[in-house]
PDB file of C-alpha atoms in Angstrom:
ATOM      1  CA  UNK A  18       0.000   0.000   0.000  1.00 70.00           C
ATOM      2  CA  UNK A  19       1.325   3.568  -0.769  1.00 79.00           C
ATOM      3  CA  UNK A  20       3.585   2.114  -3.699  1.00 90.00           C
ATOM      4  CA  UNK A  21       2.916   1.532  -7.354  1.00 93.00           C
ATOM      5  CA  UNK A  22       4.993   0.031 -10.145  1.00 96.00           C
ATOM      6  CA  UNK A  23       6.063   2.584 -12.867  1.00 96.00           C
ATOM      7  CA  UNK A  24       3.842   3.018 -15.861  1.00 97.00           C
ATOM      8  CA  UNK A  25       5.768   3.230 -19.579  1.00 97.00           C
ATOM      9  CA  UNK A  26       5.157   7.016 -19.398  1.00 97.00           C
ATOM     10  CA  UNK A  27       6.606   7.238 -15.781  1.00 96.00           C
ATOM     11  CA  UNK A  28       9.183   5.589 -17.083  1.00 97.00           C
ATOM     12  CA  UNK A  29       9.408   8.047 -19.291  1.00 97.00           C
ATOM     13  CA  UNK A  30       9.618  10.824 -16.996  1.00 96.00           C
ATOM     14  CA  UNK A  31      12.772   9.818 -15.602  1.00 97.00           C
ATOM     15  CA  UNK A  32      15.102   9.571 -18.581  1.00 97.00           C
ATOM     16  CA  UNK A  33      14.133  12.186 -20.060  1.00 96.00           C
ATOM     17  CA  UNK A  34      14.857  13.932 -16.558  1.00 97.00           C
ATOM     18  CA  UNK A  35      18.269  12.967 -16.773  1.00 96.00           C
ATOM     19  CA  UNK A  36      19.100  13.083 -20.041  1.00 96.00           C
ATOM     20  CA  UNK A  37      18.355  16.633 -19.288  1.00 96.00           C
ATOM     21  CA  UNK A  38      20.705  17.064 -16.682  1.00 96.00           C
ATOM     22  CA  UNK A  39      24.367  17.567 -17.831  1.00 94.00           C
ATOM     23  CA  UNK A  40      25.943  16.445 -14.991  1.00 94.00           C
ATOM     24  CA  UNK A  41      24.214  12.903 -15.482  1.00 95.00           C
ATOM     25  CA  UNK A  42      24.775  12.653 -19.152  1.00 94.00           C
ATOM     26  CA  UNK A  43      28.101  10.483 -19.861  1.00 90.00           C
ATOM     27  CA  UNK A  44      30.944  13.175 -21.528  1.00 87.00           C
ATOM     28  CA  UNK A  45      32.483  12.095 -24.757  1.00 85.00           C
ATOM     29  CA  UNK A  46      28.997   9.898 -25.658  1.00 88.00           C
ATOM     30  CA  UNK A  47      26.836  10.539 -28.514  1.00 86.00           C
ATOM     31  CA  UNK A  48      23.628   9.454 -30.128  1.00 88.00           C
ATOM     32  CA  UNK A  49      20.185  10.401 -31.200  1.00 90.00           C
ATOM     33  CA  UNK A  50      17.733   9.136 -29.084  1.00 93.00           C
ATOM     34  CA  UNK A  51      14.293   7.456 -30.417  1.00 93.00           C
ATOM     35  CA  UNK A  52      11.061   6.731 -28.704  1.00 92.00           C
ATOM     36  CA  UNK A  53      12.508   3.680 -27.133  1.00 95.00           C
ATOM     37  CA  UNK A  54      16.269   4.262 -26.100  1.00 95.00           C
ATOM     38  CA  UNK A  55      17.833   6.943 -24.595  1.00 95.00           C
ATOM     39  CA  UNK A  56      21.576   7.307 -25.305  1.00 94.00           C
ATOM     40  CA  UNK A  57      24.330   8.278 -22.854  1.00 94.00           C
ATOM     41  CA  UNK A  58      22.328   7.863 -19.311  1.00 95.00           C
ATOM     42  CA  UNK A  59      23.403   3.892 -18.343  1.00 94.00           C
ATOM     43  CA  UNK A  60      26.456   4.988 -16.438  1.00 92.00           C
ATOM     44  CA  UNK A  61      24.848   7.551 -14.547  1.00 94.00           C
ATOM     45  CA  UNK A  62      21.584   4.935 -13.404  1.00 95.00           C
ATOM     46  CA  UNK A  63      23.763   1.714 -12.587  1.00 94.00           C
ATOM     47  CA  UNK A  64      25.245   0.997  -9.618  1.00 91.00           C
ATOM     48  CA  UNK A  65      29.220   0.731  -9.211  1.00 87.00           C
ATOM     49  CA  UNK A  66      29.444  -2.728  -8.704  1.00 87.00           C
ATOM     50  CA  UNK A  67      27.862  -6.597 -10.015  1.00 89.00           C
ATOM     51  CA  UNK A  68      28.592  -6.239 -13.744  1.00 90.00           C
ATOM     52  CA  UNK A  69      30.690  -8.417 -15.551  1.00 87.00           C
ATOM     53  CA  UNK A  70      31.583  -5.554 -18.089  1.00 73.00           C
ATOM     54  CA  UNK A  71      34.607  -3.439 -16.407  1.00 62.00           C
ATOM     55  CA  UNK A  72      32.332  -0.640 -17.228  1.00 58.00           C
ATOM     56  CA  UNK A  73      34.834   1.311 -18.829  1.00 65.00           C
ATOM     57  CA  UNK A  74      33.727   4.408 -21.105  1.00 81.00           C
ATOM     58  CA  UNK A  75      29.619   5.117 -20.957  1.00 88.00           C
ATOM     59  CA  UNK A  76      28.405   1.924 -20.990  1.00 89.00           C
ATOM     60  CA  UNK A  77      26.604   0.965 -17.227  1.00 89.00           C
ATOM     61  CA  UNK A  78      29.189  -1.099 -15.187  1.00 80.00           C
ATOM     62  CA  UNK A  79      31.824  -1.017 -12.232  1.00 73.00           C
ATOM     63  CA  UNK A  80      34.056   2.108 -12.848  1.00 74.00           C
ATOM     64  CA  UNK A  81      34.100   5.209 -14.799  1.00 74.00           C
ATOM     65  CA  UNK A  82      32.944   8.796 -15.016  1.00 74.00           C
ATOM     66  CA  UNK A  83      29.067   9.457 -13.621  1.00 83.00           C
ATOM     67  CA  UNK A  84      29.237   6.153 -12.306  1.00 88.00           C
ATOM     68  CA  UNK A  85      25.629   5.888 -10.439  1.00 93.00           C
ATOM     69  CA  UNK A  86      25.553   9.863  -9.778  1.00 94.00           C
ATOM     70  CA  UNK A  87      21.712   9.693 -10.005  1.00 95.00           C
ATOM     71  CA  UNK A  88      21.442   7.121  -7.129  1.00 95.00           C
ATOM     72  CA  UNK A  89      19.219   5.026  -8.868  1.00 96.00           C
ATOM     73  CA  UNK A  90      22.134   2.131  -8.350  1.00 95.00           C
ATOM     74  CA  UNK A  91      20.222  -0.345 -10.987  1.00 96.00           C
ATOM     75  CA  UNK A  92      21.769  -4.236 -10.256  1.00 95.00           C
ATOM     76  CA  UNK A  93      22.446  -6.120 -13.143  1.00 95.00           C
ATOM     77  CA  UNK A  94      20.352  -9.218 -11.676  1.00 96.00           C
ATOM     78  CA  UNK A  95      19.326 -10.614 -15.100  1.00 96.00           C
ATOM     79  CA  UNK A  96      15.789 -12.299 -15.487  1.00 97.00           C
ATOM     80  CA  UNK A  97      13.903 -15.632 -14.475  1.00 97.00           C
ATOM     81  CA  UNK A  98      11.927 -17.763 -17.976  1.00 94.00           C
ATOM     82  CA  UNK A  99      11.678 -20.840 -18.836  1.00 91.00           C
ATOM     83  CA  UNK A 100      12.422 -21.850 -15.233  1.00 93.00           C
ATOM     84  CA  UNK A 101      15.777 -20.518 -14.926  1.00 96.00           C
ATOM     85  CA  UNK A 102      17.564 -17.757 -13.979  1.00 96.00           C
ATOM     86  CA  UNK A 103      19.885 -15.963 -16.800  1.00 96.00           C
ATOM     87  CA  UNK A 104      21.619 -12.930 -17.762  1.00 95.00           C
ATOM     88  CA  UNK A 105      23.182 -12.258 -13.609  1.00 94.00           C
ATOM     89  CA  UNK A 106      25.642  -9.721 -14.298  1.00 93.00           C
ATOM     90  CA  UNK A 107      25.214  -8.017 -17.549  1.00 94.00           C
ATOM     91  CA  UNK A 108      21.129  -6.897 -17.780  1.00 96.00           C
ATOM     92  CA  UNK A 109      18.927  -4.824 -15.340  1.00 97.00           C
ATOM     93  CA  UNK A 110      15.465  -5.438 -16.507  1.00 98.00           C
ATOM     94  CA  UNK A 111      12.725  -3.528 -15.255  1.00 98.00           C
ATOM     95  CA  UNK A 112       9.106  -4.302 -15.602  1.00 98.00           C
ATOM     96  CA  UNK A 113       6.355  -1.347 -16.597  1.00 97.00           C
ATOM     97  CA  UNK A 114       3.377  -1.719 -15.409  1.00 97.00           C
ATOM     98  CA  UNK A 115       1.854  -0.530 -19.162  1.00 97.00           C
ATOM     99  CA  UNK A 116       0.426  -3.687 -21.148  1.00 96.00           C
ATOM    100  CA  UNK A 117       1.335  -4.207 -24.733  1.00 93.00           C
ATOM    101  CA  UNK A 118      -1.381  -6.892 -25.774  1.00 89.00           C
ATOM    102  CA  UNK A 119      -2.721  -9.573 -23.907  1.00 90.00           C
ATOM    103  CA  UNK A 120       0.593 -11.217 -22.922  1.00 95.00           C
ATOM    104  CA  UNK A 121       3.189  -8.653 -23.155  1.00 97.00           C
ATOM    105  CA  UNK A 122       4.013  -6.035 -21.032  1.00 97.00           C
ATOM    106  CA  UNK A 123       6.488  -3.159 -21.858  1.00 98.00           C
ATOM    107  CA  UNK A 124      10.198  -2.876 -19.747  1.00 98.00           C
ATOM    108  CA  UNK A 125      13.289  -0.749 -19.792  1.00 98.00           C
ATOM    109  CA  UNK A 126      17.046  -2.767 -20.042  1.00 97.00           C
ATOM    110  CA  UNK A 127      20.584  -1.523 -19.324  1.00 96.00           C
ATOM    111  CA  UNK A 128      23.338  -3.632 -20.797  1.00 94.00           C
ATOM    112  CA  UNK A 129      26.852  -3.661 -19.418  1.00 91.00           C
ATOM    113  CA  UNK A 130      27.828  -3.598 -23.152  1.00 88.00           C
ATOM    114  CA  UNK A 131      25.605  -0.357 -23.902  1.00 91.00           C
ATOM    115  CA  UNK A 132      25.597   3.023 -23.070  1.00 92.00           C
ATOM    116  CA  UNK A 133      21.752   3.590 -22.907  1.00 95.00           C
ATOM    117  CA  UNK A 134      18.440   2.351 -21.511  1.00 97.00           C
ATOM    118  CA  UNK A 135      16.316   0.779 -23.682  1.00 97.00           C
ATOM    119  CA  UNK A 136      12.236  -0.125 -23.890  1.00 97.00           C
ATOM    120  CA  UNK A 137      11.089  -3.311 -24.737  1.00 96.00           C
ATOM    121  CA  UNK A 138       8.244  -5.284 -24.562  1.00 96.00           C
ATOM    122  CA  UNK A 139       7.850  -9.369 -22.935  1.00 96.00           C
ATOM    123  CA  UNK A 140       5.731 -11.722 -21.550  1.00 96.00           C
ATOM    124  CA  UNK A 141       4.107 -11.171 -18.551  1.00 95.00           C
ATOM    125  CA  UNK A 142       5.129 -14.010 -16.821  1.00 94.00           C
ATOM    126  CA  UNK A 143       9.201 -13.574 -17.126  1.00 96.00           C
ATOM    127  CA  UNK A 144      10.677 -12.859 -13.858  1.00 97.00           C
ATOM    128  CA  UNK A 145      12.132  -8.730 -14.064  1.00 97.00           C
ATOM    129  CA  UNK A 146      13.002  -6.539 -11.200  1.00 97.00           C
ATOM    130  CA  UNK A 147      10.652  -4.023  -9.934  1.00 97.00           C
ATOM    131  CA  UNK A 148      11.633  -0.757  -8.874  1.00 95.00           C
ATOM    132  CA  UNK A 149       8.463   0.944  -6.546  1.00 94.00           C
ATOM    133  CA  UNK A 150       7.630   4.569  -7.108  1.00 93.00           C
ATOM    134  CA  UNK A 151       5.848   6.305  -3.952  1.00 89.00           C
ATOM    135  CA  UNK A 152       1.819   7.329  -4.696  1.00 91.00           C
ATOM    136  CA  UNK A 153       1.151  10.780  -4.573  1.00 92.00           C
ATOM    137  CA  UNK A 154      -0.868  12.567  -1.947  1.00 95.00           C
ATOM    138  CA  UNK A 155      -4.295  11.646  -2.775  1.00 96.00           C
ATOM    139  CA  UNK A 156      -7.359  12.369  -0.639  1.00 97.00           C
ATOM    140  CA  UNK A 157     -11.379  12.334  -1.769  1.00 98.00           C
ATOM    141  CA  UNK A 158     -14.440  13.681  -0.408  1.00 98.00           C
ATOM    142  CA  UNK A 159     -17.083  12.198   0.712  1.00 98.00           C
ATOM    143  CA  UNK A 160     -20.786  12.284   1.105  1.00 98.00           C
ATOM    144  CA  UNK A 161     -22.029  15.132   3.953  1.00 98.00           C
ATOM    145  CA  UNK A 162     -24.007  13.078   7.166  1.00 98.00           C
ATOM    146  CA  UNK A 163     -25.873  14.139  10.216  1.00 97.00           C
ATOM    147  CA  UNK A 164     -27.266  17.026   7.987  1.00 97.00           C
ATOM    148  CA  UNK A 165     -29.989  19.147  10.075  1.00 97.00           C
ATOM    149  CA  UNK A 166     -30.874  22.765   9.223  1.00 96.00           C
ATOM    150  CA  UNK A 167     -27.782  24.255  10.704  1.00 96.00           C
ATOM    151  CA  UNK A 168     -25.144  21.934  11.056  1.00 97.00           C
ATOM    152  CA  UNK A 169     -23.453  18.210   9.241  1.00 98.00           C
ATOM    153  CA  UNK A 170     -20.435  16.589   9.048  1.00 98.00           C
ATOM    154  CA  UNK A 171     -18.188  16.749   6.151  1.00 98.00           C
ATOM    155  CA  UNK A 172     -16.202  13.478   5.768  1.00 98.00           C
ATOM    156  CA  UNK A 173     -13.160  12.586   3.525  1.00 98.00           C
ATOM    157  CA  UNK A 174     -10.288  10.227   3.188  1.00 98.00           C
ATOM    158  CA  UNK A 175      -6.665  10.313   2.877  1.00 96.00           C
ATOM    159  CA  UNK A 176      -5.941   7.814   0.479  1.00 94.00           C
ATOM    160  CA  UNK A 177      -2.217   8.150   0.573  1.00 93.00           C
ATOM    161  CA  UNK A 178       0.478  10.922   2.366  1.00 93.00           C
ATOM    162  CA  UNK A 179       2.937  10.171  -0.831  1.00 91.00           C
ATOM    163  CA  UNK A 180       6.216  11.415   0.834  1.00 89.00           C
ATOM    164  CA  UNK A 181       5.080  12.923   3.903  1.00 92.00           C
ATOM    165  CA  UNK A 182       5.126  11.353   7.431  1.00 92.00           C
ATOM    166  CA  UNK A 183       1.700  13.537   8.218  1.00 94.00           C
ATOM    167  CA  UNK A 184      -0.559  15.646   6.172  1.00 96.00           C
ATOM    168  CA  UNK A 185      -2.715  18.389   7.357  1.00 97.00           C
ATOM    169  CA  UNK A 186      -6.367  17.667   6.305  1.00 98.00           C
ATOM    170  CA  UNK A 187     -10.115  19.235   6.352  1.00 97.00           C
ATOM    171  CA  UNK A 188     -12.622  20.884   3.228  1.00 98.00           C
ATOM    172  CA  UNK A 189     -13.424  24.349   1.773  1.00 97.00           C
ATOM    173  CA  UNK A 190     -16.927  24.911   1.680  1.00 98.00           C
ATOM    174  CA  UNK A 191     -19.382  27.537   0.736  1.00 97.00           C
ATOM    175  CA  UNK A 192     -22.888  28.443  -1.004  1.00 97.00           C
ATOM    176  CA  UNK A 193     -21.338  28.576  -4.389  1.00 96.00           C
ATOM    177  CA  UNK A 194     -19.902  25.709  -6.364  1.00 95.00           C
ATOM    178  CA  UNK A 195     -16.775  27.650  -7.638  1.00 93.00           C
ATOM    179  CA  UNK A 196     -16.387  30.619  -4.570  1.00 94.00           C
ATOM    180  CA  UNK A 197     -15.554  28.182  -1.093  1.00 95.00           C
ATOM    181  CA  UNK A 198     -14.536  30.845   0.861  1.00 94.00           C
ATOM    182  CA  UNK A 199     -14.777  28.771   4.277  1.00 96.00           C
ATOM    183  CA  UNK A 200     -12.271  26.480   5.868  1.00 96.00           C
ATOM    184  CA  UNK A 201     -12.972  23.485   8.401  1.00 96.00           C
ATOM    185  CA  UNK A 202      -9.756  21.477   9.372  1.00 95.00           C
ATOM    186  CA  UNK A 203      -9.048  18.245  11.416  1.00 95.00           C
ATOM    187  CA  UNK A 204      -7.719  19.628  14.184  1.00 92.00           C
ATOM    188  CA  UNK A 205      -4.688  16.748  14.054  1.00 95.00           C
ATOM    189  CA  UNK A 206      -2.462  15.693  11.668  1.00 95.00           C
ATOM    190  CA  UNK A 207      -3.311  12.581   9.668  1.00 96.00           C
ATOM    191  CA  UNK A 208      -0.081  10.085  10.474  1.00 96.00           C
ATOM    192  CA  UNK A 209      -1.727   7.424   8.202  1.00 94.00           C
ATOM    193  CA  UNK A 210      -4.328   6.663   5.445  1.00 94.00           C
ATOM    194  CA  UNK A 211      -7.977   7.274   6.262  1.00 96.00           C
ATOM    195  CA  UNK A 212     -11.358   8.842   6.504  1.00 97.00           C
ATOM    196  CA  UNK A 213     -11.643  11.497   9.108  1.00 98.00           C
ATOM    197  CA  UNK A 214     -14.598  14.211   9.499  1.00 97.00           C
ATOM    198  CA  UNK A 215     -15.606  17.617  10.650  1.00 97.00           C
ATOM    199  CA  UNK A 216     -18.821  19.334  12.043  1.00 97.00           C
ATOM    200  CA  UNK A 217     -20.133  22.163  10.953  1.00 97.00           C
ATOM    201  CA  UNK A 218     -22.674  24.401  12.773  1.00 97.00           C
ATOM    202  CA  UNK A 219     -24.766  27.327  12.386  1.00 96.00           C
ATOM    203  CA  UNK A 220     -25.316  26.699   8.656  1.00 96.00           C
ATOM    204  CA  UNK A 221     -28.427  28.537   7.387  1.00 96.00           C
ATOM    205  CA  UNK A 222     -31.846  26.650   6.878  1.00 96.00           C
ATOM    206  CA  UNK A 223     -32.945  25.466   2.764  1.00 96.00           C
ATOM    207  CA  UNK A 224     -29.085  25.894   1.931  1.00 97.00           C
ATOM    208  CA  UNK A 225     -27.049  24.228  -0.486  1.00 97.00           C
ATOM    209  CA  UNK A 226     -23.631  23.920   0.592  1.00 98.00           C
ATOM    210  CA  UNK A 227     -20.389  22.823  -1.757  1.00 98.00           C
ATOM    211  CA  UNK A 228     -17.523  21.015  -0.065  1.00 98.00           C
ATOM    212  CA  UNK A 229     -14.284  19.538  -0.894  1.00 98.00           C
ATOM    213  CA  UNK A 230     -11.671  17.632   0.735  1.00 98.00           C
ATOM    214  CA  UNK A 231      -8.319  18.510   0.650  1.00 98.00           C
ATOM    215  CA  UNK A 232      -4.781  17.692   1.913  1.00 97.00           C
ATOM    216  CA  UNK A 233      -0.905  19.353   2.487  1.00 96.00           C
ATOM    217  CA  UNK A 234       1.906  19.512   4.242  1.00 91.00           C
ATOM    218  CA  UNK A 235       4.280  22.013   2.937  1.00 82.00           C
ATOM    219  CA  UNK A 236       4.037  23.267  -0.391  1.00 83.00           C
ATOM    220  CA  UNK A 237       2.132  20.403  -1.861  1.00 90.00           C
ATOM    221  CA  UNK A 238      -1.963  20.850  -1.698  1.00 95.00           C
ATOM    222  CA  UNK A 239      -4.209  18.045  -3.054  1.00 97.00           C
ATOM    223  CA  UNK A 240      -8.247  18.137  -3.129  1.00 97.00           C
ATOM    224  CA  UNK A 241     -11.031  15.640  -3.674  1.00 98.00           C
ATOM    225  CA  UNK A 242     -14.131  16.218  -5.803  1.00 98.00           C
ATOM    226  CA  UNK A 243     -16.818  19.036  -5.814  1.00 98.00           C
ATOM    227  CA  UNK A 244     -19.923  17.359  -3.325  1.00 98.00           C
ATOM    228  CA  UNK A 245     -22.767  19.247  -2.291  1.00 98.00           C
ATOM    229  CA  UNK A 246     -25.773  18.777   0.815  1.00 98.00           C
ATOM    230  CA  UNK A 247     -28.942  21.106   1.475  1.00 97.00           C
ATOM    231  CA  UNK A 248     -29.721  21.847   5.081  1.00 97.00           C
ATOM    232  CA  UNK A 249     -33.030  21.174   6.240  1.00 96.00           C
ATOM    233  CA  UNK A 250     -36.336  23.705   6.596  1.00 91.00           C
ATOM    234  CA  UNK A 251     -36.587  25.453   9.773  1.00 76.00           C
ATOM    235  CA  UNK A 252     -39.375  22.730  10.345  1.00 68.00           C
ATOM    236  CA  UNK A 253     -37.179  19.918   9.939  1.00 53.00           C
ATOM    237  CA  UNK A 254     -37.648  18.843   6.366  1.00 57.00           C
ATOM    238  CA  UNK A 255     -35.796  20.173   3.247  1.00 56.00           C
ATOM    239  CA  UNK A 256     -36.350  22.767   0.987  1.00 57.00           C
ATOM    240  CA  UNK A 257     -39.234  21.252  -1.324  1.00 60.00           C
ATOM    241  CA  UNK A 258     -37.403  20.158  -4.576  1.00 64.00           C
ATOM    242  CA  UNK A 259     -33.845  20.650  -3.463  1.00 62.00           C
ATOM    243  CA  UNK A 260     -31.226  17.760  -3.392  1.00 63.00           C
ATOM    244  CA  UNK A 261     -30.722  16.545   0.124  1.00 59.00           C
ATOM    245  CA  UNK A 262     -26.778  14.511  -0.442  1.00 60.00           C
ATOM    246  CA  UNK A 263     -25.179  13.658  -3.192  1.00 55.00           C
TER     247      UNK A 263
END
């Protein structure tokens, strides 16, 4: 829970990240890159030791200039089909988790003999390594409860912190869908994933109110969906015609 394995375009997203950065990209190495390999980055993702290739020059290995200076520190532990293991040594295969047909699956490869990192494609069932990216902050909102003609209780849930230890969470609200002016927070920090709540009072009768969910810590700010309740009548029953929850 919390983790994910990389899509094809996530993949994506990090060479091109450091094939952007000049102090990752492998001096002296050339190529044009293509849709599926990106030249002169293998040194700078592999770790500095397990190869069998001396690593010498830009291809990813033991020794050399930008060795692992991205601290990705890929192993070369080869791949598991047809019920062995192979390759120990000189491939780092890495599963996406983007499909490509009903048995295939797309991957990225470095090669002790190679300076780049490729993307393939393989059957599912072949035995790659996995390297986890974190989930992002997430939270949604939920529906409103306990809703009386002055007060309810707005309810969320924190579906993941991403790279926080705590997140601060509560909802916006107000009469209008895109004008929230008002603020409810929890008043304590969420330390893990999960639905939490917060009452509101002296609301005004036959109201619709908007809420959203939201979550931060720092400079990061998530929110949920758009979600809406009408307050009773003064009487105790809603406003003829007018959505009670949704």
């Amino acid at each position: 829970e919390g983790w994910h394995v990389p899509s094809d375009a996530e993949w994506d997203t990090l060479t091109t990240y450091v094939k952007l950065q000049p102090e990752y990209v492998c001096e002296g190495c050339s190529g044009t890159d293509d849709e599926d390999y990106t030249y002169c980055i293998a040194k700078a993702l592999s770790q500095p030791t397990g190869w069998s290739n001396t690593g010498t020059g830009c291809n990813a290995g033991n020794t050399g200039d930008k060795a692992n200076v991205t601290g990705f520190s890929a192993v070369p532990a080869g791949r598991f089909s047809d019920g062995r293991f192979s390759d120990f040594g000189d491939y780092a295969y890495f599963w996406s988790a983007t499909h490509d047909g009903g048995t295939d699956a797309k991957f990225r490869l470095l090669y002790s003999n190679d300076s780049g990192m490729l993307r393939g494609y393989d059957l599912k069932d072949f035995g790659f390594s996995v390297r986890c990216l974190r989930d992002p902050m997430a939270v949604t909102t939920d529906s409103a409860t306990a809703v009386t003609k002055e007060s309810a209780t707005l309810n969320g849930t924190v579906k993941s912190l991403g790279k926080y230890t705590e997140v601060n969470a509560g909802f916006r609200y107000g009469q209008h869908k895109n004008y929230m002016v008002f603020y409810a927070e929890k008043a304590d920090a969420m330390t893990a994933t999960g639905s939490y709540n917060v009452d509101l009072a002296s609301l005004s009768p036959n109201t619709t109110y908007y809420f959203q969910a939201y979550a931060y810590n720092g400079t990061d700010t998530v929110y949920g969906e758009v979600k809406n309740f009408t307050t009773t009548s003064a009487d105790g029953q809603p406003c003829p015609g007018a959505p009670t929850v949704s």
